[in-house]
mmCIF file of C-alpha atoms in Angstrom:
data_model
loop_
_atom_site.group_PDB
_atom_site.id
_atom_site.type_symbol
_atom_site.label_atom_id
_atom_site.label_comp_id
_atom_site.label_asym_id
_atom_site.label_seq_id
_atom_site.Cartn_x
_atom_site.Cartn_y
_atom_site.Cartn_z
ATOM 1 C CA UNK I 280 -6.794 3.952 -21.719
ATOM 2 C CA UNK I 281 -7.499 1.970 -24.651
ATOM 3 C CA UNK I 282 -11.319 1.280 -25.807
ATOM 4 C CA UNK I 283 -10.284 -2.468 -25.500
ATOM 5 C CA UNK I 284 -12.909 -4.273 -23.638
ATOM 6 C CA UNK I 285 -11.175 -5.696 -20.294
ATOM 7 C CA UNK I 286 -11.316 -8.756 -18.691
ATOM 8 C CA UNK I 287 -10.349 -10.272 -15.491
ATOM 9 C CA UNK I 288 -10.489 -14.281 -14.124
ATOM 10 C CA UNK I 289 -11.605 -14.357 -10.788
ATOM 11 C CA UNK I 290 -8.167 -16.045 -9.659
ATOM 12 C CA UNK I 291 -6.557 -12.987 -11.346
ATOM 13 C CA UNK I 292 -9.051 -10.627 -9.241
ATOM 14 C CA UNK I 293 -8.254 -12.300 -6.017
ATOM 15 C CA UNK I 294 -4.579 -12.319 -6.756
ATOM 16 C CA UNK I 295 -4.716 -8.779 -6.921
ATOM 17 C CA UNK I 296 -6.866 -8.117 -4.014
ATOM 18 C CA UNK I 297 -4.516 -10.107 -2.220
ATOM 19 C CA UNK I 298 -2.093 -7.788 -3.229
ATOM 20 C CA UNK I 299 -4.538 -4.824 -2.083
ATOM 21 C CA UNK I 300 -4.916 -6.088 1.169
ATOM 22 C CA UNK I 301 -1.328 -6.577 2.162
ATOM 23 C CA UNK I 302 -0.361 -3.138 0.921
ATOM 24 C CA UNK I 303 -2.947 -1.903 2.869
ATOM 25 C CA UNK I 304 -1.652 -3.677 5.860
ATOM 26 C CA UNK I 305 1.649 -2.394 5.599
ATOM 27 C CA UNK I 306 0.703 1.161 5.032
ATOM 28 C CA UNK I 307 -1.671 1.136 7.822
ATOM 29 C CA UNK I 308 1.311 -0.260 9.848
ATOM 30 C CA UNK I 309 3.157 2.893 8.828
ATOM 31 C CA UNK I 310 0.432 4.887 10.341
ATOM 32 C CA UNK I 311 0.271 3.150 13.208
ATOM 33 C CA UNK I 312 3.693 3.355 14.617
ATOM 34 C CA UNK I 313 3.776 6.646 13.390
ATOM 35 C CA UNK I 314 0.375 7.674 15.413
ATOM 36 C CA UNK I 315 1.278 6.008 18.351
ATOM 37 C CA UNK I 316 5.061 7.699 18.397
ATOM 38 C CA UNK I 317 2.879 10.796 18.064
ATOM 39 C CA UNK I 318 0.743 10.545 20.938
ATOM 40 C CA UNK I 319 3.687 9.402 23.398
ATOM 41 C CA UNK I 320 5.438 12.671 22.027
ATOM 42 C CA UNK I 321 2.095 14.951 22.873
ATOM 43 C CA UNK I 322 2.790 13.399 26.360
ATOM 44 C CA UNK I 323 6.767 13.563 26.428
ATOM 45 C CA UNK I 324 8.593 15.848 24.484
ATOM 46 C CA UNK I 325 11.894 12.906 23.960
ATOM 47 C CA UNK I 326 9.816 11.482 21.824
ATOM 48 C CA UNK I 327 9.513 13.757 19.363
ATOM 49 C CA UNK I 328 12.768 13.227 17.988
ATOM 50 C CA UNK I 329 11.706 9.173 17.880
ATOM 51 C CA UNK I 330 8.916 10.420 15.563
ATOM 52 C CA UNK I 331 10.738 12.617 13.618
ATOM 53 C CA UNK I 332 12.975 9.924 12.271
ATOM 54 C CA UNK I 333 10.776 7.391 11.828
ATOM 55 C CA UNK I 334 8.773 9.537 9.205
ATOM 56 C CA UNK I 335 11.437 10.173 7.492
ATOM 57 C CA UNK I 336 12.649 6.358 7.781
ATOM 58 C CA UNK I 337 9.256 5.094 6.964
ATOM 59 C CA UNK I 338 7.223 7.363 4.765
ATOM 60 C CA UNK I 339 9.387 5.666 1.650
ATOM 61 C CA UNK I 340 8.120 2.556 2.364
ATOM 62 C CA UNK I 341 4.691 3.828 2.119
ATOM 63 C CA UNK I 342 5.384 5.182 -1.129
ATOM 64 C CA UNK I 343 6.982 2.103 -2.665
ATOM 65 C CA UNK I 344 3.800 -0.032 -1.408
ATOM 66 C CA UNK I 345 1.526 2.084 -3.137
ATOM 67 C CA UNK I 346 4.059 1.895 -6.372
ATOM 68 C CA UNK I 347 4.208 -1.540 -6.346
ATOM 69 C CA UNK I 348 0.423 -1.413 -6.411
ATOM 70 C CA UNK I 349 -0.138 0.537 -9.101
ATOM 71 C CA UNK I 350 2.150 -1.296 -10.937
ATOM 72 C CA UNK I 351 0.560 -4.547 -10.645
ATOM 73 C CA UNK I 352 -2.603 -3.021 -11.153
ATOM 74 C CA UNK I 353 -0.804 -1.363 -14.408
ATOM 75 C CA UNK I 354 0.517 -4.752 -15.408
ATOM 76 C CA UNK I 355 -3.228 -6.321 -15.277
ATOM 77 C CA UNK I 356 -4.290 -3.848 -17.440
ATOM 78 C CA UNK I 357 -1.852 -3.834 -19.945
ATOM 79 C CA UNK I 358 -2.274 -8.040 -20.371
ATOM 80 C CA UNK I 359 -3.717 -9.398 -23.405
ATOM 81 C CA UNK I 360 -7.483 -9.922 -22.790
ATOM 82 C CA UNK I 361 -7.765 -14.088 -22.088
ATOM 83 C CA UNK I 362 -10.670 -15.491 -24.632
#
């Protein structure tokens, strides 16, 4: 990272924890489903299966939140500091 000193207007901020907070959402969502397909699968083995493809199905998404993140956050950093 650059030496540059950084700066940030608060609309910018709380764009960006907007941002934060709904990728949060959605990832916690993730976990959710896949917790709760979990617990039903402790309790009945058919689920399992259930489970099984919904990680697979859903752990992408995960990753793409948290890559759209960082790329917003990478695109904030990279702006031209606003005098």
């Amino acid at each position: 990272m650059s030496d540059t000193k950084f700066q940030m207007t608060r609309e910018e901020f709380e764009e960006m924890f907007a941002v934060f907070s709904k990728t949060k959402h959605d990832i916690y969502n993730v976990f959710s489903i896949i917790m709760a397909l979990s617990e039903l699968g402790q309790r009945n083995p058919a689920h399992l299966e259930k489970l099984a493809k919904t990680v697979l199905a859903r752990s992408p998404e995960v990753i793409e939140k948290l890559q759209e993140f960082q790329n917003a956050m990478s695109a904030k950093l990279k702006a031209e500091p606003q005098m």
